[in-house]
Short mmCIF file of C-alpha atoms in Angstrom, two decimals:
data_model
loop_
_atom_site.label_atom_id
_atom_site.label_comp_id
_atom_site.label_asym_id
_atom_site.label_seq_id
_atom_site.Cartn_x
_atom_site.Cartn_y
_atom_site.Cartn_z
CA MET A 715 86.01 160.70 190.44
CA HIS A 716 82.77 159.01 191.44
CA LYS A 717 81.31 159.78 188.01
CA ASN A 718 84.27 158.12 186.30
CA ILE A 719 83.97 155.01 188.49
CA PHE A 720 80.26 154.87 187.70
CA ARG A 721 80.91 155.20 183.96
CA ILE A 722 83.57 152.46 184.03
CA SER A 723 81.30 150.15 186.05
CA PHE A 724 78.39 150.81 183.73
CA PHE A 725 80.59 150.14 180.69
CA ILE A 726 81.76 146.81 182.19
CA VAL A 727 78.17 145.73 182.91
CA VAL A 728 77.09 146.65 179.39
CA LEU A 729 80.12 144.84 177.91
CA ILE A 730 79.37 141.68 179.90
CA PHE A 731 75.72 141.78 178.89
CA TRP A 732 76.61 142.45 175.26
CA SER A 733 79.15 139.60 175.26
CA GLY A 734 76.54 137.28 176.74
CA THR A 735 74.09 138.08 174.02
CA LEU A 736 76.71 137.12 171.45
CA GLN A 737 76.91 133.57 172.74
CA ALA A 738 75.64 130.83 170.45
CA GLN A 739 72.28 132.05 169.36
CA VAL A 740 71.10 129.55 166.81
CA LYS A 741 67.42 130.16 166.25
CA ILE A 742 65.76 127.03 164.85
CA CYS A 743 62.19 126.91 163.57
CA SER A 744 59.92 123.99 162.67
CA TRP A 745 56.72 124.35 160.68
CA ASN A 746 54.26 121.91 159.14
CA LEU A 747 53.22 123.85 156.04
CA GLN A 748 50.23 121.68 155.06
CA ASN A 749 50.51 120.54 151.45
CA PHE A 750 53.13 123.12 150.52
CA GLY A 751 53.28 123.01 146.75
CA LYS A 752 51.86 124.49 143.56
CA SER A 753 48.58 125.41 145.27
CA LYS A 754 50.39 128.15 147.23
CA SER A 755 50.24 131.54 145.52
CA ALA A 756 53.15 133.95 145.18
CA ALA A 757 51.60 136.15 147.87
CA GLU A 758 51.27 133.20 150.24
CA ILE A 759 54.89 132.15 149.68
CA GLN A 760 55.96 135.73 150.32
CA PHE A 761 53.98 135.70 153.58
CA VAL A 762 55.71 132.46 154.63
CA ALA A 763 59.12 134.01 153.85
CA ASN A 764 58.37 137.09 155.95
CA THR A 765 57.27 134.81 158.80
CA LEU A 766 60.51 132.80 158.67
CA LYS A 767 63.13 135.44 157.87
CA GLU A 768 64.18 136.04 161.50
CA PHE A 769 65.30 132.43 162.04
CA ASP A 770 68.70 130.89 161.30
CA VAL A 771 67.55 127.39 160.34
CA VAL A 772 64.08 126.25 159.30
CA ALA A 773 62.74 122.69 159.11
CA LEU A 774 59.60 122.24 157.04
CA GLN A 775 57.27 119.27 156.96
CA GLU A 776 54.46 118.29 154.60
CA ILE A 777 56.03 119.43 151.35
CA VAL A 778 54.12 117.99 148.41
CA ALA A 779 55.90 114.91 147.05
CA GLY A 780 54.70 115.33 143.47
CA TYR A 781 55.23 118.15 141.02
CA GLY A 782 55.24 121.58 142.67
CA GLY A 783 56.60 120.75 146.12
CA ALA A 784 60.32 121.20 145.48
CA GLN A 785 59.56 124.15 143.20
CA ALA A 786 57.58 125.86 145.98
CA VAL A 787 60.54 125.50 148.36
CA ALA A 788 62.82 127.02 145.71
CA LYS A 789 60.44 129.97 145.41
CA LEU A 790 60.41 130.31 149.19
CA ALA A 791 64.22 130.38 149.27
CA ASP A 792 64.19 133.04 146.56
CA GLU A 793 61.78 135.16 148.61
CA LEU A 794 63.96 134.75 151.70
CA ASN A 795 66.97 135.92 149.69
CA ARG A 796 65.02 139.06 148.85
CA THR A 797 64.79 139.93 152.56
CA GLY A 798 68.45 140.99 152.60
CA THR A 799 70.08 137.80 153.85
CA ASN A 800 71.49 134.89 151.84
CA TRP A 801 69.72 131.56 152.30
CA ASP A 802 70.37 128.05 151.04
CA TYR A 803 68.00 125.09 151.04
CA ILE A 804 67.62 121.39 150.44
CA VAL A 805 64.56 119.25 149.75
CA SER A 806 64.31 115.55 150.53
CA ASP A 807 63.31 112.79 148.16
CA PRO A 808 59.73 111.61 148.68
CA THR A 809 59.32 109.49 151.78
CA VAL A 810 58.76 105.75 151.37
CA SER A 811 55.09 105.73 152.31
CA THR A 812 51.68 104.81 151.03
CA PRO A 813 50.84 106.73 147.82
CA TYR A 814 48.57 109.11 149.71
CA GLY A 815 50.93 109.52 152.66
CA THR A 816 54.22 110.24 150.94
CA GLU A 817 55.68 113.74 151.15
CA ARG A 818 58.96 115.63 151.25
CA TYR A 819 60.82 117.53 153.95
CA ALA A 820 62.91 120.68 153.51
CA TYR A 821 65.61 122.62 155.35
CA LEU A 822 66.47 126.28 154.76
CA TRP A 823 69.29 128.17 156.49
CA LYS A 824 71.20 131.46 156.52
CA THR A 825 74.57 130.89 154.93
CA SER A 826 76.27 133.70 156.85
CA SER A 827 76.12 131.83 160.16
CA ILE A 828 75.19 128.22 159.37
CA LYS A 829 77.03 125.71 157.23
CA ARG A 830 75.65 122.43 155.97
CA VAL A 831 77.85 119.40 156.63
CA LYS A 832 77.79 116.74 153.91
CA ARG A 833 74.49 115.44 152.57
CA ALA A 834 71.07 115.19 154.19
CA TRP A 835 69.41 111.78 154.36
CA LEU A 836 66.08 110.09 154.98
CA GLU A 837 66.53 107.64 157.84
CA ASP A 838 66.09 104.17 156.34
CA ASN A 839 66.93 101.97 159.32
CA TYR A 840 63.26 101.86 160.31
CA VAL A 841 61.68 102.45 156.95
CA GLN A 842 59.30 99.51 157.47
CA GLU A 843 58.27 100.72 160.92
CA ILE A 844 58.00 104.48 160.26
CA ASP A 845 55.64 105.63 157.52
CA ARG A 846 57.35 108.94 156.71
CA GLU A 847 60.96 108.34 157.66
CA PRO A 848 62.71 111.28 159.40
CA TYR A 849 64.99 113.63 157.47
CA LEU A 850 68.41 114.36 158.99
CA LEU A 851 71.03 116.97 158.24
CA ASP A 852 74.24 117.96 160.07
CA PHE A 853 74.88 121.67 160.56
CA ASN A 854 77.93 123.62 161.68
CA TYR A 855 77.56 126.78 163.74
CA ASN A 856 80.91 128.41 164.65
CA GLY A 857 82.58 125.02 164.77
CA GLU A 858 79.81 123.44 166.85
CA LEU A 859 77.93 120.61 165.13
CA PHE A 860 74.28 119.72 165.58
CA THR A 861 71.96 117.38 163.70
CA LEU A 862 68.31 118.13 163.02
CA VAL A 863 65.88 115.22 162.83
CA SER A 864 62.74 116.51 161.10
CA PHE A 865 59.66 114.32 161.36
CA HIS A 866 55.99 114.20 160.45
CA ALA A 867 54.18 111.40 162.27
CA ILE A 868 51.12 109.50 161.09
CA PRO A 869 47.77 110.95 162.29
CA LYS A 870 46.71 110.45 165.90
CA LYS A 871 43.99 107.97 164.95
CA ARG A 872 46.72 105.71 163.51
CA GLN A 873 48.71 105.82 166.77
CA PRO A 874 51.91 107.77 166.02
CA GLU A 875 53.47 106.35 169.19
CA THR A 876 54.01 103.11 167.25
CA GLU A 877 56.52 105.07 165.12
CA ILE A 878 57.97 107.44 167.70
CA LYS A 879 59.00 104.55 169.96
CA TYR A 880 61.91 103.90 167.58
CA PHE A 881 63.43 107.31 168.33
CA LYS A 882 64.88 105.88 171.55
CA PHE A 883 67.42 104.03 169.39
CA PHE A 884 68.66 107.14 167.57
CA PRO A 885 70.94 108.54 170.32
CA GLU A 886 72.93 105.30 170.47
CA PHE A 887 72.95 104.77 166.71
CA TYR A 888 74.16 108.38 166.21
CA ALA A 889 76.21 108.56 169.40
CA GLU A 890 78.67 111.07 167.92
CA LYS A 891 75.93 113.54 166.94
CA ASN A 892 74.08 116.24 168.88
CA LEU A 893 70.53 115.33 167.85
CA ILE A 894 67.59 117.73 167.90
CA PHE A 895 64.24 116.13 167.09
CA LEU A 896 61.64 118.51 165.72
CA GLY A 897 58.42 118.47 163.73
CA ASP A 898 54.80 117.39 163.93
CA PHE A 899 54.52 114.39 166.27
CA ASN A 900 50.70 114.26 166.30
CA ILE A 901 50.77 113.55 170.04
CA PRO A 902 51.73 115.76 173.01
CA GLN A 903 55.12 115.63 174.70
CA SER A 904 53.45 114.24 177.83
CA HIS A 905 52.84 110.88 176.10
CA THR A 906 54.79 108.02 177.69
CA VAL A 907 56.41 107.14 174.34
CA PHE A 908 58.80 110.05 174.90
CA ASN A 909 59.89 108.76 178.33
CA PRO A 910 62.92 106.79 177.02
CA LEU A 911 64.29 109.94 175.37
CA LYS A 912 63.61 111.96 178.51
CA LYS A 913 65.49 109.42 180.62
CA MET A 914 68.49 109.91 178.29
CA GLY A 915 68.49 113.64 179.04
CA TYR A 916 66.25 114.93 176.24
CA GLU A 917 63.69 117.60 177.05
CA SER A 918 60.83 119.07 175.09
CA VAL A 919 61.00 122.79 174.44
CA PHE A 920 57.24 123.15 174.80
CA LYS A 921 54.83 121.87 177.42
CA ASP A 922 51.07 122.46 177.20
CA GLN A 923 51.57 124.56 174.06
CA LYS A 924 48.88 123.96 171.43
CA THR A 925 50.13 124.27 167.86
CA THR A 926 47.33 123.14 165.53
CA MET A 927 44.67 125.61 164.42
CA LYS A 928 40.93 125.28 164.84
CA MET A 929 38.53 125.84 161.96
CA LYS A 930 37.10 128.77 163.93
CA CYS A 931 38.18 130.56 167.08
CA VAL A 932 35.87 129.81 170.00
CA ALA A 933 35.77 132.25 172.91
CA GLY A 934 39.15 133.58 171.82
CA GLU A 935 40.74 130.11 171.65
CA CYS A 936 42.10 129.45 168.16
CA LEU A 937 44.42 126.50 168.78
CA ALA A 938 43.44 122.86 169.19
CA SER A 939 46.19 120.29 169.88
CA GLU A 940 49.72 120.07 171.28
CA TYR A 941 51.41 118.32 168.36
CA ASP A 942 54.47 120.28 167.17
CA ASN A 943 57.55 120.34 169.36
CA ILE A 944 61.35 120.29 169.59
CA PHE A 945 63.32 117.80 171.71
CA TYR A 946 66.97 118.53 172.57
CA ASP A 947 69.73 116.78 174.50
CA THR A 948 70.38 118.80 177.65
CA LYS A 949 73.89 117.34 177.87
CA ASN A 950 74.89 118.93 174.55
CA SER A 951 72.57 121.90 174.12
CA GLY A 952 71.30 124.78 176.20
CA LEU A 953 67.95 126.46 175.64
CA GLN A 954 68.26 130.22 175.37
CA ALA A 955 64.71 131.15 174.34
CA SER A 956 61.65 129.70 172.62
CA GLY A 957 58.27 130.65 171.25
CA VAL A 958 55.54 130.15 168.69
CA VAL A 959 54.30 132.38 165.87
CA HIS A 960 50.58 133.17 165.92
CA PHE A 961 50.58 134.05 162.22
CA TYR A 962 46.81 133.60 161.92
CA ARG A 963 46.32 136.91 163.72
CA ASN A 964 47.32 138.61 160.46
CA PHE A 965 44.23 137.24 158.69
CA PRO A 966 40.54 138.22 158.89
CA ASP A 967 39.48 134.69 159.88
CA MET A 968 40.82 131.18 160.37
CA LYS A 969 39.64 130.02 156.96
CA ALA A 970 41.92 132.56 155.30
CA ALA A 971 44.81 131.76 157.66
CA ARG A 972 44.51 128.04 157.03
CA ARG A 973 45.35 128.62 153.37
CA ILE A 974 48.89 129.04 154.69
CA SER A 975 48.78 126.09 157.11
CA ASP A 976 46.77 124.44 159.85
CA HIS A 977 49.82 124.52 162.16
CA ILE A 978 51.72 127.44 163.67
CA PRO A 979 55.54 127.62 163.60
CA VAL A 980 57.46 126.68 166.74
CA TRP A 981 61.00 127.84 167.43
CA ALA A 982 63.85 127.54 169.90
CA GLU A 983 67.18 129.30 170.35
CA PHE A 984 70.06 127.04 171.42
CA TYR A 985 73.68 127.38 172.43
CA PHE A 986 76.25 124.61 172.27
CA GLY A 987 79.68 123.44 173.39
CA GLU A 988 81.82 125.48 175.76
CA GLU A 989 79.28 128.26 175.94
CA LYS A 990 76.81 125.78 177.45
CA ASP A 991 79.36 124.74 180.09
CA ASN A 992 80.13 128.28 181.23
#
């Protein structure tokens, strides 16, 4: 009798835990891939695919604007499809920037769980104020909609806060959308330019997490600056888990690792809608 009660209780606990793990687990990754284009070899693209295959949606920055950038993303999607899961992708037009600053963005996603909604677009409302205008795309996960805003800011020496300050207008302009800002901001989340978003209920996934790679590791420290991050609206999204990928540990030295990128991937797992309210 007692054994049966124990078995039933254990089964209920396991069922509850298992049901909980099935709640909206959208795993989103952002990665600045540093001049991703024709200079990347087939082996390097395969390495990138193996690094990204566990995520549901991937936002990439710094895709080469000229010949080779879009083709490299297509090759990456092909490699991801070889991992046993179907992926789709989209590449932006070149950003409206200075000739040496223009680049493309890209999104890749697993088609089994994520659906693209309509067309992606480069945000042109602040095209004169923002050098590399953000790239937006609406996604549907189990009927829940969310919008990624991928961004690569100008370098720190050019004061990226002069661009990022315009993000405070996005939540009102896109009031019907669940916005998630992600990318390479070239300043840490502690900068006051993010305060307006934070006052609206947005939070950064990472705090005090360095994401750019040094030329050489010094005393075991291989990362330099806290630049890459993800900002989400706590009213519409719940954070399930997060992390970074120290991919450089797979290489003999930082010089070899930096052939892939000088940034590490950052990721977050979100849940939406009713599941967030429960």
